Each structure stands twice: as structure tokens, then as C-alpha cells.
Short mmCIF file of C-alpha atoms in Angstrom, two decimals:
data_model
loop_
_atom_site.label_atom_id
_atom_site.label_comp_id
_atom_site.label_asym_id
_atom_site.label_seq_id
_atom_site.Cartn_x
_atom_site.Cartn_y
_atom_site.Cartn_z
CA MET A 504 4.60 21.44 -67.80
CA ALA A 505 7.63 19.37 -67.35
CA GLY A 506 9.36 22.86 -67.08
CA ILE A 507 6.55 24.37 -64.85
CA VAL A 508 6.58 21.25 -62.51
CA GLU A 509 10.80 21.57 -62.64
CA GLN A 510 10.68 25.39 -61.99
CA TRP A 511 8.32 24.45 -58.78
CA SER A 512 9.96 21.72 -57.31
CA ALA A 513 13.39 23.88 -57.66
CA ALA A 514 12.06 26.80 -56.12
CA GLU A 515 10.36 24.84 -53.38
CA ASN A 516 13.78 23.40 -52.52
CA GLY A 517 15.71 26.41 -52.39
CA ASN A 518 12.88 28.15 -50.21
CA ALA A 519 13.33 24.78 -48.16
CA ASN A 520 16.86 24.79 -48.15
CA MET A 521 17.04 28.90 -47.00
CA THR A 522 14.27 28.44 -44.75
CA ALA A 523 16.11 25.27 -43.19
CA LYS A 524 19.66 26.90 -43.08
CA GLY A 525 17.85 30.31 -41.21
CA SER A 526 16.37 27.87 -38.52
CA SER A 527 19.02 25.83 -38.23
CA ARG A 528 21.03 27.71 -36.08
CA GLU A 529 18.00 28.60 -33.97
CA LEU A 530 17.16 24.89 -33.18
CA ARG A 531 20.96 24.37 -32.41
CA HIS A 532 21.24 27.02 -29.72
CA GLY A 533 17.54 26.64 -28.86
CA GLY A 534 18.21 23.31 -28.03
CA ARG A 535 16.90 19.76 -29.20
CA THR A 536 14.39 17.65 -27.05
CA ALA A 537 15.38 14.72 -25.68
CA HIS A 538 13.29 12.40 -27.90
CA ASN A 539 14.21 13.82 -30.95
CA MET A 540 18.12 13.00 -30.14
CA SER A 541 16.96 9.89 -29.13
CA SER A 542 15.67 9.00 -32.35
CA SER A 543 18.47 10.17 -34.24
CA SER A 544 20.69 7.55 -32.80
CA LEU A 545 19.08 5.03 -34.83
CA ARG A 546 19.45 6.89 -37.88
CA LYS A 547 21.96 6.25 -40.44
CA LYS A 548 23.34 8.70 -43.24
CA SER A 549 22.27 8.34 -46.54
CA ASP A 550 24.66 8.00 -49.82
CA ILE A 551 22.86 9.77 -52.25
CA ARG A 552 25.66 9.55 -55.05
CA VAL A 553 23.84 7.43 -57.25
CA ILE A 554 20.65 9.18 -56.97
CA GLN A 555 22.16 12.46 -58.07
CA LYS A 556 23.11 10.97 -61.51
CA VAL A 557 19.50 10.72 -62.32
CA PRO A 558 18.76 12.93 -64.89
CA TYR A 559 14.96 13.70 -64.26
CA LYS A 560 14.47 16.18 -61.61
CA GLY A 561 11.56 14.89 -60.39
CA LEU A 562 12.09 11.34 -59.99
CA LYS A 563 15.39 12.38 -58.37
CA ASP A 564 13.86 14.10 -55.36
CA PHE A 565 11.38 11.32 -55.27
CA LEU A 566 14.15 8.88 -54.92
CA SER A 567 16.07 11.18 -52.59
CA ASN A 568 13.16 11.46 -50.58
CA LEU A 569 12.72 7.75 -50.16
CA GLN A 570 16.42 7.11 -49.52
CA GLU A 571 15.84 9.77 -46.68
CA VAL A 572 12.41 8.44 -45.18
CA ILE A 573 12.68 4.71 -45.74
CA LEU A 574 15.93 3.76 -45.68
CA GLY A 575 17.62 6.17 -43.35
CA THR A 576 17.05 4.21 -40.55
CA LYS A 577 18.64 1.36 -38.80
CA LEU A 578 15.34 -0.31 -38.38
CA ALA A 579 14.25 -0.15 -42.24
CA ILE A 580 14.82 -4.26 -41.93
CA LEU A 581 11.68 -3.86 -40.73
CA PHE A 582 9.33 -2.46 -43.07
CA PRO A 583 8.64 -5.39 -45.40
CA ALA A 584 6.27 -6.67 -42.11
CA ILE A 585 3.72 -3.37 -43.05
CA PRO A 586 2.81 -5.02 -46.78
CA ALA A 587 3.49 -8.59 -44.94
CA ALA A 588 0.64 -7.64 -42.89
CA ILE A 589 -2.05 -5.98 -45.40
CA ILE A 590 -1.69 -8.90 -47.81
CA GLY A 591 -1.88 -11.44 -44.74
CA THR A 592 -5.23 -9.86 -44.52
CA TYR A 593 -6.37 -10.10 -47.55
CA CYS A 594 -4.88 -13.89 -48.46
CA GLY A 595 -6.34 -15.48 -44.71
CA PHE A 596 -3.15 -15.55 -42.98
CA SER A 597 -3.99 -16.71 -39.26
CA GLN A 598 -4.86 -13.62 -37.00
CA PRO A 599 -2.00 -14.27 -34.60
CA TRP A 600 0.39 -14.13 -37.75
CA ILE A 601 -1.57 -10.62 -38.81
CA PHE A 602 -0.98 -9.27 -35.14
CA GLY A 603 2.79 -10.12 -35.17
CA LEU A 604 3.17 -8.36 -38.21
CA SER A 605 1.62 -5.88 -37.53
CA MET A 606 3.69 -5.02 -33.91
CA LEU A 607 6.37 -5.35 -35.95
CA GLY A 608 5.38 -2.84 -39.12
CA LEU A 609 4.41 -0.32 -35.93
CA THR A 610 8.04 -0.21 -34.68
CA PRO A 611 9.82 1.49 -37.66
CA LEU A 612 6.69 3.80 -38.43
CA ALA A 613 7.23 5.49 -34.63
CA GLU A 614 10.99 5.87 -35.17
CA ARG A 615 10.07 7.80 -38.84
CA VAL A 616 6.91 9.71 -37.34
CA SER A 617 9.63 11.27 -34.88
CA PHE A 618 12.23 12.00 -37.62
CA LEU A 619 9.37 13.77 -39.53
CA THR A 620 8.14 15.98 -36.57
CA GLU A 621 11.99 17.11 -36.52
CA GLN A 622 12.48 17.96 -39.96
CA LEU A 623 9.30 20.30 -40.17
CA ALA A 624 10.58 21.73 -36.76
CA PHE A 625 13.49 22.92 -39.40
CA TYR A 626 10.98 25.05 -41.04
CA THR A 627 8.42 25.87 -38.12
CA GLY A 628 11.36 26.62 -35.35
CA PRO A 629 12.50 25.31 -32.15
CA THR A 630 9.00 25.82 -30.05
CA LEU A 631 6.57 24.95 -32.57
CA GLY A 632 8.76 22.36 -33.67
CA GLY A 633 8.68 20.60 -29.86
CA LEU A 634 4.66 21.21 -29.69
CA LEU A 635 4.40 19.29 -32.68
CA ASN A 636 6.73 17.00 -31.59
CA ALA A 637 5.09 16.29 -28.25
CA THR A 638 1.74 15.97 -30.35
CA CYS A 639 2.96 13.25 -32.18
CA GLY A 640 5.63 11.54 -29.73
CA ASN A 641 2.88 9.05 -28.88
CA ALA A 642 0.86 9.23 -31.76
CA THR A 643 1.13 4.74 -31.82
CA GLU A 644 -0.44 4.80 -28.59
CA LEU A 645 -3.23 7.60 -28.87
CA ILE A 646 -4.50 5.83 -32.42
CA ILE A 647 -4.33 2.25 -30.76
CA ALA A 648 -5.97 3.73 -27.79
CA ILE A 649 -9.03 5.51 -29.90
CA LEU A 650 -9.49 2.21 -32.41
CA ALA A 651 -9.80 0.11 -29.37
CA LEU A 652 -12.76 2.52 -28.03
CA THR A 653 -14.30 2.20 -31.41
CA ASN A 654 -14.54 -1.24 -30.83
CA ASN A 655 -15.59 -0.95 -27.26
CA LYS A 656 -12.64 -2.31 -25.98
CA VAL A 657 -12.27 -0.64 -22.66
CA ALA A 658 -10.18 -2.95 -20.97
CA VAL A 659 -7.59 -2.98 -23.68
CA VAL A 660 -7.27 0.99 -23.61
CA LYS A 661 -6.61 0.69 -19.71
CA TYR A 662 -4.22 -2.19 -19.89
CA SER A 663 -1.94 -0.30 -23.49
CA LEU A 664 -2.13 2.75 -21.52
CA LEU A 665 -0.81 1.34 -18.13
CA GLY A 666 1.58 -0.89 -20.00
CA SER A 667 3.10 2.41 -21.62
CA ILE A 668 3.76 4.05 -18.36
CA LEU A 669 5.21 1.21 -16.60
CA SER A 670 7.26 0.23 -19.74
CA ASN A 671 9.16 4.17 -20.01
CA LEU A 672 9.32 4.29 -15.93
CA LEU A 673 10.75 0.55 -15.02
CA LEU A 674 12.03 -0.90 -18.17
CA VAL A 675 13.60 1.50 -20.38
CA LEU A 676 14.80 3.82 -17.42
CA GLY A 677 15.72 0.72 -15.34
CA THR A 678 17.73 -0.55 -18.98
CA SER A 679 19.15 2.58 -19.36
CA LEU A 680 20.64 3.62 -15.53
CA PHE A 681 21.70 -0.42 -15.64
CA CYS A 682 23.60 -0.36 -19.04
CA GLY A 683 24.95 3.18 -18.69
CA GLY A 684 26.14 1.81 -15.22
CA ILE A 685 28.11 -1.12 -16.53
CA ALA A 686 29.66 0.60 -19.16
CA ASN A 687 30.70 3.63 -17.19
CA LEU A 688 31.90 1.89 -13.91
CA ARG A 689 35.00 3.99 -13.05
CA ARG A 690 32.90 7.30 -13.90
CA GLU A 691 30.29 8.32 -11.21
CA GLN A 692 27.07 9.21 -13.60
CA ARG A 693 24.78 12.41 -13.06
CA PHE A 694 21.95 14.29 -14.39
CA ASP A 695 19.88 17.28 -13.79
CA ARG A 696 16.86 16.45 -11.10
CA LYS A 697 15.34 19.12 -11.93
CA GLN A 698 13.58 17.81 -14.96
CA ALA A 699 12.72 14.80 -13.09
CA ASP A 700 11.15 16.43 -10.14
CA VAL A 701 8.62 18.63 -12.97
CA ASN A 702 7.48 14.67 -14.49
CA PHE A 703 7.23 13.11 -10.87
CA PHE A 704 4.87 15.88 -9.41
CA LEU A 705 2.27 15.59 -12.63
CA LEU A 706 2.70 11.70 -12.71
CA LEU A 707 1.76 11.67 -8.76
CA MET A 708 -1.06 14.17 -9.91
CA GLY A 709 -2.13 11.32 -12.30
CA LEU A 710 -1.99 8.82 -9.98
CA LEU A 711 -4.25 10.59 -7.42
CA CYS A 712 -6.87 11.41 -10.48
CA HIS A 713 -6.30 6.93 -10.95
CA LEU A 714 -7.04 6.60 -6.85
CA LEU A 715 -10.16 8.39 -6.42
CA PRO A 716 -12.51 6.61 -8.72
CA MET A 717 -11.17 3.63 -7.46
CA LEU A 718 -11.53 4.65 -3.58
CA PHE A 719 -15.30 5.49 -4.23
CA GLY A 720 -15.83 1.64 -4.24
CA TYR A 721 -14.30 1.13 -0.77
CA VAL A 722 -15.96 3.70 1.09
CA ALA A 723 -19.67 3.32 -0.16
CA ASN A 724 -21.78 0.94 2.15
CA GLY A 725 -23.75 -1.99 1.62
CA GLU A 726 -26.89 0.57 1.02
CA THR A 727 -25.29 2.17 -1.93
CA PRO A 728 -26.24 1.38 -5.69
CA ALA A 729 -24.00 -0.35 -7.93
CA GLY A 730 -24.96 2.10 -10.34
CA LEU A 731 -24.56 5.07 -7.92
CA ILE A 732 -20.85 3.97 -7.44
CA ALA A 733 -20.03 3.86 -11.13
CA ASP A 734 -21.97 6.91 -12.05
CA MET A 735 -20.18 8.96 -9.24
CA SER A 736 -16.51 7.49 -10.61
CA LEU A 737 -17.42 7.90 -13.95
CA ASN A 738 -18.25 11.75 -13.36
CA LEU A 739 -15.30 12.42 -11.37
CA SER A 740 -13.32 10.91 -14.09
CA ARG A 741 -14.34 13.02 -16.86
CA ALA A 742 -13.78 16.18 -14.61
CA SER A 743 -10.10 15.01 -13.50
CA SER A 744 -9.31 14.18 -17.29
CA ILE A 745 -10.42 18.08 -17.85
CA VAL A 746 -7.98 19.37 -15.06
CA MET A 747 -5.80 16.34 -16.31
CA LEU A 748 -5.39 18.26 -20.04
CA ILE A 749 -5.27 21.76 -18.25
CA ALA A 750 -2.24 20.73 -16.24
CA TYR A 751 -0.37 19.29 -19.93
CA ILE A 752 -1.05 22.37 -21.32
CA ALA A 753 0.87 24.03 -18.80
CA TYR A 754 3.32 21.38 -18.63
CA LEU A 755 3.76 22.22 -22.48
CA VAL A 756 4.52 25.97 -21.82
CA PHE A 757 6.65 25.38 -19.09
CA GLN A 758 8.76 23.17 -21.35
CA LEU A 759 8.74 24.79 -24.40
CA TRP A 760 8.27 28.82 -23.04
CA THR A 761 9.12 29.81 -19.59
CA HIS A 762 11.70 27.30 -18.49
CA ARG A 763 12.90 25.66 -21.75
CA GLN A 764 16.39 25.33 -20.50
CA LEU A 765 15.75 22.53 -18.02
CA PHE A 766 14.32 20.46 -21.18
CA ASP A 767 17.19 21.38 -23.82
CA ALA A 768 18.81 17.96 -24.78
CA GLN A 769 22.46 19.29 -24.70
CA ASP A 770 24.81 17.89 -27.84
CA GLU A 771 28.17 18.48 -26.43
CA ASP A 772 30.94 16.37 -28.15
CA ASP A 773 32.16 13.48 -25.56
CA GLN A 774 34.81 10.52 -25.93
CA TYR A 775 32.15 8.21 -28.06
CA ASP A 776 32.08 11.22 -31.03
CA ASP A 777 28.47 11.27 -31.12
CA ASN A 778 27.64 12.77 -34.50
CA VAL A 779 23.61 13.33 -33.66
CA ALA A 780 24.88 17.25 -33.07
CA GLU A 781 26.17 17.48 -36.44
CA GLU A 782 23.12 17.24 -38.36
CA GLU A 783 22.02 20.78 -38.41
CA THR A 784 19.69 21.24 -41.87
CA ALA A 785 16.81 19.45 -43.00
CA VAL A 786 16.84 17.07 -45.61
CA ILE A 787 13.44 17.18 -47.20
CA SER A 788 11.19 19.74 -47.92
CA PHE A 789 8.62 21.03 -45.51
CA TRP A 790 5.65 19.74 -48.05
CA SER A 791 7.15 16.37 -48.66
CA GLY A 792 7.93 15.99 -44.80
CA PHE A 793 4.12 16.78 -44.11
CA ALA A 794 3.08 14.39 -47.00
CA TRP A 795 5.01 11.83 -45.43
CA LEU A 796 4.04 12.54 -42.41
CA VAL A 797 0.11 12.35 -43.10
CA GLY A 798 0.95 8.78 -45.03
CA MET A 799 2.70 7.16 -42.36
CA THR A 800 -0.31 8.31 -39.77
CA LEU A 801 -2.58 6.50 -42.09
CA VAL A 802 -0.72 3.59 -42.07
CA ILE A 803 -0.12 3.45 -38.37
CA ALA A 804 -3.92 3.82 -37.98
CA LEU A 805 -4.12 0.55 -40.31
CA LEU A 806 -2.12 -1.61 -38.44
CA SER A 807 -3.52 -0.50 -34.97
CA GLU A 808 -6.70 -1.59 -36.50
CA TYR A 809 -5.22 -4.60 -37.26
CA VAL A 810 -3.73 -5.19 -33.63
CA VAL A 811 -6.69 -4.28 -31.80
CA ALA A 812 -9.04 -6.56 -34.41
CA THR A 813 -6.52 -9.79 -33.60
CA ILE A 814 -5.39 -9.24 -29.94
CA GLU A 815 -7.85 -11.40 -28.51
CA ASN A 816 -7.23 -14.60 -31.40
CA ALA A 817 -3.46 -13.76 -30.77
CA SER A 818 -4.02 -14.11 -27.04
CA GLU A 819 -5.87 -17.65 -27.09
CA SER A 820 -3.77 -18.89 -29.88
CA TRP A 821 -0.42 -17.88 -27.61
CA GLY A 822 -1.98 -18.47 -24.19
CA LEU A 823 -1.31 -15.66 -23.32
CA SER A 824 -3.78 -13.55 -21.19
CA VAL A 825 -4.94 -10.15 -23.04
CA SER A 826 -3.80 -8.07 -20.16
CA PHE A 827 -0.17 -9.68 -20.09
CA ILE A 828 -0.31 -9.16 -24.13
CA SER A 829 -1.27 -5.26 -23.54
CA ILE A 830 0.71 -4.28 -20.56
CA ILE A 831 4.07 -6.04 -21.41
CA LEU A 832 4.14 -6.93 -25.46
CA LEU A 833 2.57 -3.82 -26.90
CA PRO A 834 4.43 -1.33 -25.15
CA ILE A 835 7.87 -2.98 -25.59
CA VAL A 836 7.55 -3.79 -29.65
CA GLY A 837 5.57 -0.45 -30.29
CA ASN A 838 8.00 1.74 -28.57
CA ALA A 839 11.19 -0.25 -29.02
CA ALA A 840 12.90 2.46 -31.53
CA GLU A 841 12.71 5.29 -29.03
CA HIS A 842 13.81 3.00 -25.84
CA ALA A 843 16.78 1.39 -27.72
CA GLY A 844 17.68 5.23 -28.62
CA ALA A 845 17.76 5.93 -24.53
CA ILE A 846 19.97 3.02 -23.92
CA ILE A 847 22.61 4.13 -26.40
CA PHE A 848 22.78 7.37 -24.91
CA ALA A 849 22.83 6.16 -21.40
CA PHE A 850 25.51 4.05 -22.82
CA LYS A 851 27.33 7.23 -23.43
CA ASN A 852 27.08 8.73 -20.08
CA LYS A 853 24.05 11.48 -21.45
CA LEU A 854 21.65 10.20 -18.72
CA ASP A 855 19.46 13.43 -18.93
CA ILE A 856 18.60 12.65 -22.78
CA SER A 857 17.37 8.83 -21.15
CA LEU A 858 15.57 10.47 -18.53
CA GLY A 859 14.05 12.69 -20.80
CA VAL A 860 12.85 9.82 -23.11
CA ALA A 861 11.74 7.87 -20.33
CA LEU A 862 9.92 10.30 -18.13
CA GLY A 863 8.78 12.56 -20.68
CA SER A 864 7.32 10.09 -22.59
CA ALA A 865 5.41 8.45 -18.95
CA THR A 866 4.25 12.22 -18.45
CA GLN A 867 2.76 12.06 -22.08
CA ILE A 868 1.16 9.21 -21.64
CA GLY A 869 -0.68 9.64 -17.89
CA LEU A 870 -1.34 13.56 -18.66
CA PHE A 871 -2.35 13.61 -21.81
CA VAL A 872 -3.15 10.38 -23.95
CA VAL A 873 -5.07 8.95 -20.83
CA PRO A 874 -7.29 11.81 -20.39
CA LEU A 875 -7.81 12.28 -23.74
CA THR A 876 -9.29 9.01 -24.21
CA VAL A 877 -11.71 9.27 -21.34
CA ILE A 878 -12.92 12.73 -23.64
CA VAL A 879 -13.21 10.87 -26.68
CA ALA A 880 -15.13 8.22 -24.90
CA TRP A 881 -17.34 10.69 -23.22
CA ILE A 882 -17.98 12.19 -26.73
CA LEU A 883 -18.45 8.54 -28.54
CA GLY A 884 -21.51 7.70 -25.66
CA ILE A 885 -18.66 5.25 -24.19
CA ASN A 886 -18.01 4.99 -20.25
CA MET A 887 -14.62 4.73 -19.44
CA ASP A 888 -13.27 5.90 -16.19
CA LEU A 889 -10.06 6.66 -14.52
CA ASN A 890 -10.71 3.40 -12.27
CA PHE A 891 -7.94 1.09 -13.88
CA SER A 892 -9.30 -1.25 -10.88
CA LEU A 893 -6.90 -2.60 -7.80
CA LEU A 894 -4.14 -4.97 -9.35
CA GLU A 895 -3.32 -2.06 -12.06
CA THR A 896 -3.51 1.00 -9.98
CA GLY A 897 -1.42 -0.75 -7.44
CA SER A 898 1.21 -1.16 -10.01
CA LEU A 899 1.37 1.95 -11.16
CA ALA A 900 1.31 3.99 -7.93
CA LEU A 901 4.30 1.55 -6.31
CA SER A 902 6.11 1.84 -9.95
CA ILE A 903 6.16 5.63 -9.55
CA ILE A 904 7.27 5.83 -5.90
CA ILE A 905 10.31 3.51 -6.87
CA THR A 906 11.33 5.41 -9.34
CA ALA A 907 11.06 8.64 -7.60
CA PHE A 908 13.34 6.98 -4.82
CA THR A 909 15.87 5.60 -6.99
CA LEU A 910 16.45 9.46 -8.76
CA GLN A 911 16.26 11.35 -5.56
CA ASP A 912 19.69 12.01 -5.30
CA GLY A 913 21.19 13.14 -8.94
CA THR A 914 23.52 10.19 -9.41
CA SER A 915 23.15 6.72 -11.07
CA HIS A 916 24.84 3.49 -11.25
CA TYR A 917 24.14 0.29 -12.34
CA MET A 918 21.87 -1.19 -9.14
CA LYS A 919 19.55 1.78 -9.35
CA GLY A 920 18.98 0.02 -12.79
CA LEU A 921 18.83 -3.40 -11.97
CA VAL A 922 16.51 -2.51 -8.98
CA LEU A 923 13.80 -1.33 -11.58
CA LEU A 924 14.25 -3.98 -14.03
CA LEU A 925 13.33 -6.36 -11.23
CA CYS A 926 10.50 -4.70 -10.66
CA TYR A 927 9.52 -4.50 -13.97
CA ILE A 928 10.12 -8.52 -14.39
CA ILE A 929 7.91 -8.97 -11.50
CA ILE A 930 4.95 -7.03 -12.50
CA ALA A 931 5.20 -8.69 -15.79
CA ILE A 932 5.16 -12.34 -13.85
CA CYS A 933 2.41 -10.46 -11.86
CA PHE A 934 0.34 -10.46 -15.32
CA PHE A 935 1.49 -13.21 -16.86
CA VAL A 936 0.12 -15.47 -14.11
CA ASP A 937 -3.22 -13.63 -14.60
CA LYS A 938 -5.83 -15.52 -15.83
CA LEU A 939 -8.74 -13.67 -14.93
CA PRO A 940 -11.50 -12.30 -17.38
CA GLN A 941 -11.13 -9.52 -18.80
CA LYS A 942 -12.36 -6.51 -16.18
CA GLN A 943 -14.74 -4.70 -16.96
CA PRO A 944 -14.55 -0.77 -16.56
CA ASN A 945 -16.26 -0.82 -13.23
CA ALA A 946 -16.13 -4.18 -12.25
CA ILE A 947 -14.35 -3.59 -8.93
CA HIS A 948 -16.91 -1.47 -8.05
CA LEU A 949 -19.36 -4.37 -8.22
CA GLY A 950 -17.19 -6.68 -6.83
CA HIS A 951 -16.97 -4.44 -3.78
CA GLN A 952 -21.12 -4.03 -3.75
CA LEU A 953 -21.43 -7.67 -3.91
CA MET A 954 -19.17 -8.13 -0.75
CA ASN A 955 -20.83 -5.50 1.30
CA ASN A 956 -24.67 -6.66 0.37
CA VAL A 957 -23.56 -10.43 1.53
CA ALA A 958 -22.20 -8.46 4.60
CA ALA A 959 -25.15 -6.40 5.43
CA ALA A 960 -26.81 -9.82 6.12
CA ASN A 961 -24.99 -10.43 9.02
CA GLY A 962 -25.51 -6.81 10.46
CA GLU A 963 -22.33 -4.81 9.06
CA GLY A 964 -20.84 -3.99 5.98
CA VAL A 965 -17.23 -4.80 5.08
CA PHE A 966 -16.25 -2.06 3.35
CA SER A 967 -18.75 0.81 5.07
CA SER A 968 -17.37 4.28 5.87
#
């Protein structure tokens, strides 16, 4: 039996190496996505000289995979937070502690998912690999949103997804432009506007889908029942979500097939001697990568369940509103690895990669994750619409507009990044001082209806059309 296992393992590794070598050139010249190269900046080369001395083939392969997957990242120091969160759940730790440990544990897992999708891309080819990366790129946000939906926490879903978009547009992009500008004071930083234009077109379309359901509450007169307004908003949101998903599919076709050259990250050498481009072959086999990807997705789901279950207790214990934790803290911690990679490449004057990470992730959240959660809620029988209420939708609209104006000329300096960062700080302060109870999905409609009813007693409606 041992001989059979060794022969199968050798055959697997042999086929894997041949496939990886055959597709590495295609991946190399076909281009790597900004997300791949951003995550690569946080990886470190593994020293497997000690592992090679292990006499047993199966054990050596397992230890080699463990070395590459678990210890092959600079964030490996955060992995102990995962068993700590699990043990704390069964040992009676306070829920704020479980919430914090779970958030720390999600940080390296998100980076490792990106690593594993890139490894699988060596065997599937650049197109299918890019599609896999586009699907799993924001797996953490999607899993948290779906688990929150199953617990009927619609407000948490909306807050967390909004926060992911805001953090990418203002925090990640602002920090990248600021740090890149400081590090390259004597060099003009330029980037290709074509990719940014495509992302902003899609983000503005998504913003329209958020604005229209909200505006129903303003155009209704005093005689319009609140339930009718809520139904109109819900039906429009579901129809708009289907349109948004169609737009995202068209975006994938545009990005991965017809206009791939606009999104391929360039990996030419520079003065910083960036060694990301040197990684041309897979370091683990296809089935090993697939098994690790499934396992880490299950762990992400477990930690996300802890986050959803303990967020209210953490809010009460820390004296922070649920909106602040969901909009500000969750995106910062959950996407820390990807954000750090974008900033590192901005330091190296590779703004196209930084913009690809920030804008690409914001577009994926806005055009894929948000409408998908609305559809999933529809299937589950939960009424979730695209009305994120006035304050949240206004913050989103202004963030998109400010960022679009910042990138309109194709050049960058540290002042642009500083303005984006300051805008993010203002929004963070806004939700920090917001101590209002969690808003229900259609609360704004009820509020406007109540004001109309009060004003109707005096003979006219405030928000009448």
C-alpha cells in the first residue's frame, strides 16, 4: 500500500510539475492580476532544505505543503488567533475577545485564499484562473454577509459591504497615493486611466441602483401607504440586483477576454528589485491547492460565524456602534493583507497595481457581492433592498465622485492621497459619533411617511411629488 501511495504521489507531482511548467509561460506572458501581485508582496520564500531530508515521501510532501501554505506568508504570526478563537468559544471567553480573535484570524486566511487561487491558476490557465480569483477575491465579505443574512442581521450586511467599498476607495487608495507620493517626491507618478474609467462607470451604475430605492421615500405623498413604498423599493432592488449581476458578468468578459491587456499587471523590473515576477511555477500540486482552499474556506466560514454572533456584544462592551464596527473596523482588519500589498506597490511607483487592487475590489463588492446578497436574501425569504439609507448612500456617492475627480488626469502626488485619507477619517468620525439604534431596512421610508402624515394634517405633504 505504501508503494502505491508513493507512486501515486510521484505521478501527481510529476504531472503537476509538467502542467505548471507548461502554463507558467502562458501565465507569465498572459499577465497577472493586480490582486495576485498585491498579495505576492506579503509572501516569503520557503526554505525546505530540512524537509527534503525527511525519508518518507508522503510525510515530506505534507510538510512541504504546510511550509508553503501556513508559513509562506509574513502574516503567519496571526494564525494562532484561529485556534485561540475556537478554544475561547468552548472555554467561555467573553464575546468581545472572541470577536477580536476571529477578526485577527481572518486576516491571514484572506491572503492565503489569494495565494491558493493563484496556485490553481498555474494549472487552469490565466483565463479560468482569473475567473477563480475574481470569484474568491472577496470571499470573506461574501461569507460574512451570507451568515449575517441567515441570522436576519440585514443592517450588519449593509454596513459591512458599504464599509468594504469605502475602505477601498478612500483608505486603501488614499494611503497608496499618499505613501507613493512621499516615496517618489522627485518622480512623477503616472498610471493608466483606462482601467479606472471602466471601474468608475460600473460604480456609478451601482450607485444609481442604490439611489432609486431610497428616493421612493421622498417622492411619495402623504396618502401613500408605507407598506406600498417598501414593496416598491424591494421589487426595484431585486430587479436592479439582477441587472447588476449581468453588468458584472459583462465586466468579467471585458476584463478576462476582450480587453485583457487593460487589466494585466505589468511585472517589469525596477530599482527596487521586486522579486514577485520571479515566481513562475507552482509550489504545490493542483489537488493539494484545491484541498487547502476548501479547508480554509470552511475555517473562514467558522470565524465569520463567530464575528456575526458576537458583534453586538463587542459593540456594547467597547462602547462603539454596530455601524462603526461594521463600516470601519471589519473592512480594515478583514482586508489588511490586500491593503498592505497595494501600499507596498505604491511605494515602488507601480500605481497601476495599487489602483487595480483598490478599484477592482470596490467594483467586485458593489457589482457582485451586494446584488448577490440581495438575491440570496430573496431566496431565503428575507426582505433586503438596496436602500442603504440617506447617510450611508450619501457617503458612498461622495466617495465615488471624489475618487473619480482625484484620478481624472492620470497622474498622482501625495496631496491627492492625503485628501482621500482625510475624507475617510471624516466618514469614520461620522459613524463613530452615530449612536442611533440600528436602522431597519426600510426605516427611512417609514420616517418620511410619518413626516408626511404629520404635515398632511396641516393641509400639505412635505415630500409630496
